[in-house]
Coordinates of C-alpha atoms and ligand atoms in Angstrom, one line a residue:
M1278 CA 105.9 84.6 106.0
S1279 CA 105.5 88.3 106.9
V1280 CA 103.3 90.4 104.6
T1281 CA 106.3 92.3 103.5
N1282 CA 108.5 89.5 102.4
F1283 CA 108.9 88.9 98.7
P1284 CA 109.1 85.3 97.5
G1285 CA 112.4 84.2 96.3
G1286 CA 113.3 83.5 92.6
S1287 CA 113.5 85.7 89.5
S1288 CA 109.9 85.7 88.4
S1289 CA 106.8 87.4 89.6
A1290 CA 104.8 85.3 92.1
S1291 CA 101.4 85.7 90.3
T1292 CA 102.3 85.9 86.6
G1293 CA 105.7 84.1 86.2
I1294 CA 106.8 87.2 84.1
P1295 CA 110.7 87.3 84.5
I1296 CA 111.8 90.1 86.7
T1297 CA 114.0 92.3 84.6
K1298 CA 114.3 95.7 86.1
V1299 CA 112.6 98.4 84.0
T1300 CA 115.0 101.4 83.7
V1301 CA 114.6 104.8 81.8
P1302 CA 116.8 103.5 79.0
A1303 CA 114.8 100.3 78.8
L1304 CA 111.8 102.5 78.1
A1305 CA 113.6 103.9 75.1
E1306 CA 114.5 100.4 73.9
M1307 CA 110.9 99.3 74.2
K1308 CA 110.0 102.2 71.9
R1309 CA 112.6 101.2 69.4
Q1310 CA 111.2 97.7 69.4
G1311 CA 107.7 98.9 69.2
K1312 CA 106.8 97.2 72.6
P1313 CA 103.9 99.0 74.4
I1314 CA 104.7 100.5 77.8
S1315 CA 102.1 99.7 80.6
A1316 CA 102.0 102.3 83.2
L1317 CA 99.7 102.9 86.2
T1318 CA 99.6 105.2 89.3
A1319 CA 100.4 103.8 92.8
Y1320 CA 100.1 105.2 96.2
D1321 CA 100.8 102.5 98.7
Y1322 CA 102.7 99.3 99.3
S1323 CA 99.9 96.6 98.8
S1324 CA 98.5 98.3 95.4
S1325 CA 102.1 98.9 94.1
R1326 CA 103.1 95.3 94.9
L1327 CA 100.0 93.9 93.1
A1328 CA 100.7 96.2 90.1
D1329 CA 104.4 95.2 90.0
E1330 CA 103.4 91.6 90.2
A1331 CA 101.0 92.0 87.5
G1332 CA 103.9 93.1 85.2
I1333 CA 103.2 96.8 85.0
D1334 CA 106.3 98.6 83.5
L1335 CA 106.2 102.1 85.1
L1336 CA 104.6 103.0 88.4
L1337 CA 104.0 106.6 89.0
V1338 CA 103.2 108.0 92.4
G1339 CA 101.1 110.7 91.1
D1340 CA 99.9 113.8 92.7
S1341 CA 96.4 112.6 91.6
L1342 CA 96.9 111.1 95.1
A1343 CA 95.5 114.5 96.4
M1344 CA 92.2 113.6 94.9
V1345 CA 91.7 109.9 94.7
V1346 CA 93.4 109.2 98.1
L1347 CA 93.2 112.4 100.2
G1348 CA 89.9 113.7 98.8
H1349 CA 91.0 117.1 97.6
E1350 CA 89.2 118.8 94.8
N1351 CA 92.3 119.2 92.7
T1352 CA 96.0 118.4 93.0
L1353 CA 97.3 121.9 94.0
A1354 CA 97.3 121.4 97.8
I1355 CA 99.4 118.4 98.2
T1356 CA 102.9 119.0 99.8
M1357 CA 106.4 117.4 99.3
D1358 CA 105.9 115.4 102.6
E1359 CA 102.6 114.1 101.4
M1360 CA 104.2 112.9 98.4
L1361 CA 107.5 111.6 99.8
Q1362 CA 105.6 109.3 102.3
P1363 CA 103.7 107.3 99.7
T1364 CA 106.7 107.1 97.5
R1365 CA 108.5 105.3 100.2
A1366 CA 105.7 103.0 100.6
V1367 CA 105.5 102.1 96.9
R1368 CA 109.3 101.8 96.9
R1369 CA 108.9 98.9 99.3
G1370 CA 106.3 97.3 97.0
V1371 CA 108.1 97.5 93.7
R1372 CA 110.9 95.5 92.4
R1373 CA 110.7 95.3 88.5
A1374 CA 108.7 98.6 87.6
L1375 CA 110.4 101.9 87.0
L1376 CA 109.3 104.0 90.0
V1377 CA 108.6 107.7 88.9
A1378 CA 107.6 110.3 91.6
D1379 CA 105.4 113.2 90.6
M1380 CA 106.7 116.6 91.9
P1381 CA 103.9 118.4 93.6
F1382 CA 102.7 121.9 92.7
G1383 CA 104.9 124.6 94.1
S1384 CA 108.0 122.2 94.6
Y1385 CA 109.6 123.3 91.2
H1386 CA 107.7 126.4 90.1
G1387 CA 109.8 128.9 92.2
S1388 CA 113.2 128.3 90.8
V1389 CA 115.2 125.8 88.9
A1390 CA 117.5 125.3 92.0
E1391 CA 114.4 124.7 94.3
G1392 CA 113.2 122.1 91.7
V1393 CA 116.4 120.3 91.7
A1394 CA 116.7 120.2 95.5
N1395 CA 113.2 118.8 95.8
A1396 CA 113.8 116.2 93.1
I1397 CA 116.9 115.0 94.8
R1398 CA 114.7 114.4 98.1
F1399 CA 112.5 112.0 95.9
V1400 CA 115.6 110.0 94.9
K1401 CA 117.5 110.2 98.1
E1402 CA 114.8 109.9 100.8
A1403 CA 112.1 107.9 99.0
G1404 CA 114.0 105.8 96.3
A1405 CA 112.2 107.2 93.3
E1406 CA 114.1 106.4 90.0
A1407 CA 112.8 109.3 88.1
V1408 CA 110.7 112.4 88.7
K1409 CA 107.8 113.8 86.6
I1410 CA 107.1 117.6 86.2
E1411 CA 104.4 119.3 84.3
G1412 CA 104.8 121.7 81.6
P1413 CA 107.6 122.7 79.1
R1414 CA 110.2 123.4 81.7
V1415 CA 113.2 122.9 79.5
E1416 CA 115.7 124.5 81.8
L1417 CA 114.6 122.5 84.8
V1418 CA 114.8 119.3 82.7
R1419 CA 118.4 120.1 81.7
A1420 CA 119.4 121.0 85.4
L1421 CA 117.9 117.7 86.6
V1422 CA 119.6 115.6 84.0
A1423 CA 122.9 117.4 85.0
A1424 CA 122.1 116.4 88.6
E1425 CA 121.8 112.7 87.4
I1426 CA 118.0 112.8 87.9
S1427 CA 115.9 111.2 85.2
V1428 CA 112.9 113.2 84.2
V1429 CA 109.5 112.4 82.7
G1430 CA 107.8 115.4 81.2
H1431 CA 104.1 115.9 81.2
L1432 CA 102.3 118.0 78.5
G1433 CA 98.8 118.8 77.3
L1434 CA 96.2 118.8 80.0
T1435 CA 98.4 119.4 83.0
P1436 CA 96.1 119.4 86.1
Q1437 CA 98.6 121.7 88.1
S1438 CA 97.6 124.4 85.5
I1439 CA 93.9 124.0 86.1
H1440 CA 93.3 127.6 86.9
R1441 CA 95.3 128.9 83.8
M1442 CA 93.4 126.4 81.7
G1443 CA 90.1 127.3 83.3
G1444 CA 89.3 123.7 84.0
Y1445 CA 90.2 120.3 83.0
R1446 CA 89.9 120.7 79.2
V1447 CA 91.3 118.8 76.2
Q1448 CA 94.4 120.7 75.0
A1449 CA 96.0 121.3 71.6
R1450 CA 92.8 121.3 69.6
T1451 CA 93.8 124.0 67.0
A1452 CA 96.7 123.7 64.4
E1453 CA 98.6 126.5 66.3
T1454 CA 98.3 125.1 69.7
A1455 CA 99.0 121.4 68.3
S1456 CA 102.1 122.8 66.7
R1457 CA 103.2 124.4 69.9
L1458 CA 102.6 121.2 71.9
K1459 CA 104.8 119.3 69.5
A1460 CA 107.6 121.9 69.8
D1461 CA 107.3 121.6 73.4
A1462 CA 107.6 117.7 73.5
L1463 CA 110.5 117.8 71.0
A1464 CA 112.2 120.6 73.4
L1465 CA 111.7 118.4 76.5
A1466 CA 113.2 115.3 74.8
E1467 CA 116.1 117.5 73.6
A1468 CA 116.8 118.6 77.0
G1469 CA 117.1 115.0 78.2
A1470 CA 113.5 114.0 79.4
G1471 CA 113.4 110.1 79.3
A1472 CA 109.7 110.1 78.4
V1473 CA 106.8 112.4 78.0
V1474 CA 103.3 111.9 79.3
L1475 CA 100.6 113.4 77.0
E1476 CA 97.3 114.0 78.7
G1477 CA 94.1 115.0 77.3
V1478 CA 95.2 115.8 73.7
P1479 CA 93.6 114.8 70.4
R1480 CA 94.7 111.3 69.1
E1481 CA 96.1 112.8 65.8
V1482 CA 98.4 115.3 67.7
A1483 CA 99.7 112.6 70.0
A1484 CA 100.3 110.2 67.2
Q1485 CA 102.5 112.8 65.3
I1486 CA 104.4 113.7 68.4
T1487 CA 105.0 110.0 69.2
A1488 CA 106.2 109.5 65.5
E1489 CA 108.7 112.4 65.9
L1490 CA 110.0 111.8 69.4
Q1491 CA 113.1 109.7 70.1
V1492 CA 111.8 109.0 73.6
P1493 CA 108.6 107.2 74.5
T1494 CA 105.3 109.0 74.9
I1495 CA 102.9 107.7 77.6
G1496 CA 99.3 108.6 76.9
I1497 CA 96.3 109.2 79.1
G1498 CA 93.4 110.5 77.1
A1499 CA 95.8 110.8 74.0
G1500 CA 94.8 107.9 71.8
P1501 CA 96.2 104.5 71.1
E1502 CA 99.3 105.6 69.0
C1503 CA 101.3 106.6 72.1
D1504 CA 104.3 104.3 73.0
G1505 CA 102.6 103.6 76.3
Q1506 CA 99.4 104.1 78.4
I1507 CA 98.9 105.3 81.9
L1508 CA 95.6 105.2 83.9
V1509 CA 95.0 106.3 87.4
Y1510 CA 94.7 103.1 89.7
H1511 CA 91.4 104.2 91.2
D1512 CA 89.8 104.9 87.7
L1513 CA 90.9 101.4 86.3
L1514 CA 89.2 99.6 89.5
N1515 CA 86.2 101.9 89.8
L1516 CA 87.3 103.3 93.2
T1517 CA 86.1 106.8 92.6
F1518 CA 82.9 108.5 93.2
A1519 CA 82.3 110.4 89.9
P1520 CA 81.5 109.3 86.3
A1521 CA 84.5 108.2 84.5
A1522 CA 86.1 110.5 81.9
K1523 CA 85.8 109.4 78.2
F1524 CA 89.3 107.8 78.2
V1525 CA 89.0 105.7 81.3
R1526 CA 88.3 102.0 80.9
R1527 CA 87.1 100.2 84.1
Y1528 CA 88.7 96.8 84.3
A1529 CA 86.9 96.0 87.6
D1530 CA 84.4 97.2 90.0
A1531 CA 86.5 97.1 93.1
G1532 CA 84.4 99.8 94.6
G1533 CA 81.2 97.7 94.4
L1534 CA 83.1 94.6 95.7
I1535 CA 84.5 96.4 98.8
R1536 CA 81.2 98.1 99.6
A1537 CA 79.4 94.7 99.5
A1538 CA 82.1 93.0 101.5
I1539 CA 82.0 95.6 104.2
E1540 CA 78.3 95.4 104.4
R1541 CA 78.4 91.8 105.0
Y1542 CA 81.0 92.1 107.6
R1543 CA 78.8 94.8 109.4
E1544 CA 75.8 92.5 109.2
D1545 CA 77.8 89.7 110.7
V1546 CA 79.0 91.7 113.5
E1547 CA 75.4 92.8 114.2
R1548 CA 74.0 89.4 114.2
R1549 CA 77.0 88.2 116.3
T1550 CA 78.0 85.7 113.6
F1551 CA 81.4 87.0 113.4
P1552 CA 83.8 85.8 114.7
S1553 CA 82.8 82.1 114.9
D1554 CA 84.3 79.7 117.4
E1555 CA 86.7 78.5 114.7
E1556 CA 87.9 82.1 114.3
S1557 CA 88.6 82.4 118.1
Y1558 CA 91.6 81.4 120.1
H1559 CA 91.2 78.7 122.8
L1560 CA 92.8 77.8 126.1
A1561 CA 94.3 74.4 126.2
P1562 CA 91.9 72.0 128.0
A1563 CA 94.0 71.7 131.2
V1564 CA 94.5 75.5 131.4
R1565 CA 91.0 76.0 130.9
R1566 CA 90.0 73.8 133.7
E1567 CA 92.5 75.5 135.9
F1568 CA 91.3 78.9 134.9
E1569 CA 87.7 78.1 135.3
E1570 CA 88.5 76.7 139.0
T1571 CA 90.4 79.8 139.9
D1572 CA 87.8 81.9 138.4
R1573 CA 85.1 80.2 140.5
G1574 CA 83.8 78.0 137.7
R1575 CA 82.7 80.7 135.3
P1576 CA 82.6 79.1 131.7
V1577 CA 84.9 80.7 129.3
S1578 CA 83.8 78.6 126.1
G1579 CA 82.7 81.9 124.1
H1580 CA 79.1 80.2 123.6
D1581 CA 77.8 80.8 126.9
F1582 CA 77.5 84.5 127.5
S1583 CA 74.8 84.4 130.0
R1584 CA 76.8 84.1 133.3
A1585 CA 79.3 86.7 132.1
A1586 CA 76.5 89.0 131.2
K1587 CA 75.0 88.5 134.6
A1588 CA 78.2 89.2 136.4
A1589 CA 78.8 92.4 134.3
K1590 CA 75.6 93.8 135.5
Ligands
KIV2646 O1 99.0 112.4 88.9 C1 98.9 111.7 88.1 O2 98.1 110.6 88.3 C2 99.2 111.8 86.7 C3 98.9 110.9 85.7 C4 97.4 111.0 85.3 C5 99.8 111.0 84.5 O3 100.0 112.8 86.5

C-alpha cells in the first residue's frame, strides 16, 4: 500500500471513529448540542492525516507556519504561495475534519476585492473549505459569504497586528475593550462568519461572548467556556524551542523523542551498525556466483570490506 492510500471503510483507521464529514453548519450544530469542538493547526500531509485520524474536528493551516515551520520571528512575512502549498498537502491528508486556511498578512488588508480574490484561490487551488481572517473586518466577511466562501473570524490577540498591539499581549482586559471585543464578535457573526477564534483574552470575556454568539467560539488562551479549543500542533507536541505560553498544554515531548532517535541513528552510522545485513538487499546465490566470477572473484557479501577497500586505494 502506498503511503498516500487511505484504508477503505467508513471509520478512522486508528480510532474507529465514524467518518462523518465536519462542515461549517455541523460546527453550529455542535454548539447547539453543547458538543465541544476540537481544533488543531496542520501544515503537512502526514501530521494532518494523523490529526484527522485522531478525530480532530477542525484543522487550520495557520499562518503560525511562518514561525513553527519556516522559522520566522512572526507571521507577517509569509506569502500566499507559501500558504497555498501546505494547504494542498493538508487537503491530501484530511477526510473528516473541516479544512480552514489562514489568509496571510497582506492578502486581504488592501481591499475587499483583493481579499475575496485571494480567498477564492484557497478554495479553488488548494481545497480549503473555509478561510480565516484576523480582525473585525465585517465588510470583507459579508463579501466572502456573498462569494460562497465560509469564513472563520479571529479576534483578541491577533498576531498579524503585532506591531499595532506592541507585542503579543492579552487583549480586552478593561471593561471598555472587553465590550468592544464582544461587539466585534457579534458583528462578525451577524455578517455571516461561521465561527470566531478568540485568542489571548480573559476567560470571563470569552465566556460571555460564547454565551451570546449563535456561532461557535474556538478559544486559544481564552478559557474553557469557549465552544471549542485550538492549539498549535508544535506547541501540543513540544516541537518548539521556547518556553510554552501559559495556555499551552504539552501532550507529548515529540521534540525530545525525535532528537534522541536522530542521535541513535547518527551513532549507529558512525559505528557502522546501520544498516545491518538484514537491512540490506542481496543478490540471488546464482547471480552472486556469476557476478563474483565475472568480477574476478571479489566478494560482495557486505561483511568483507577489506578487498574492496584495498581495490579502492
Ligand atoms: O495561525 C495560527 O496558528 C492561528 C491559531 C493559533 C488560531 O491563527
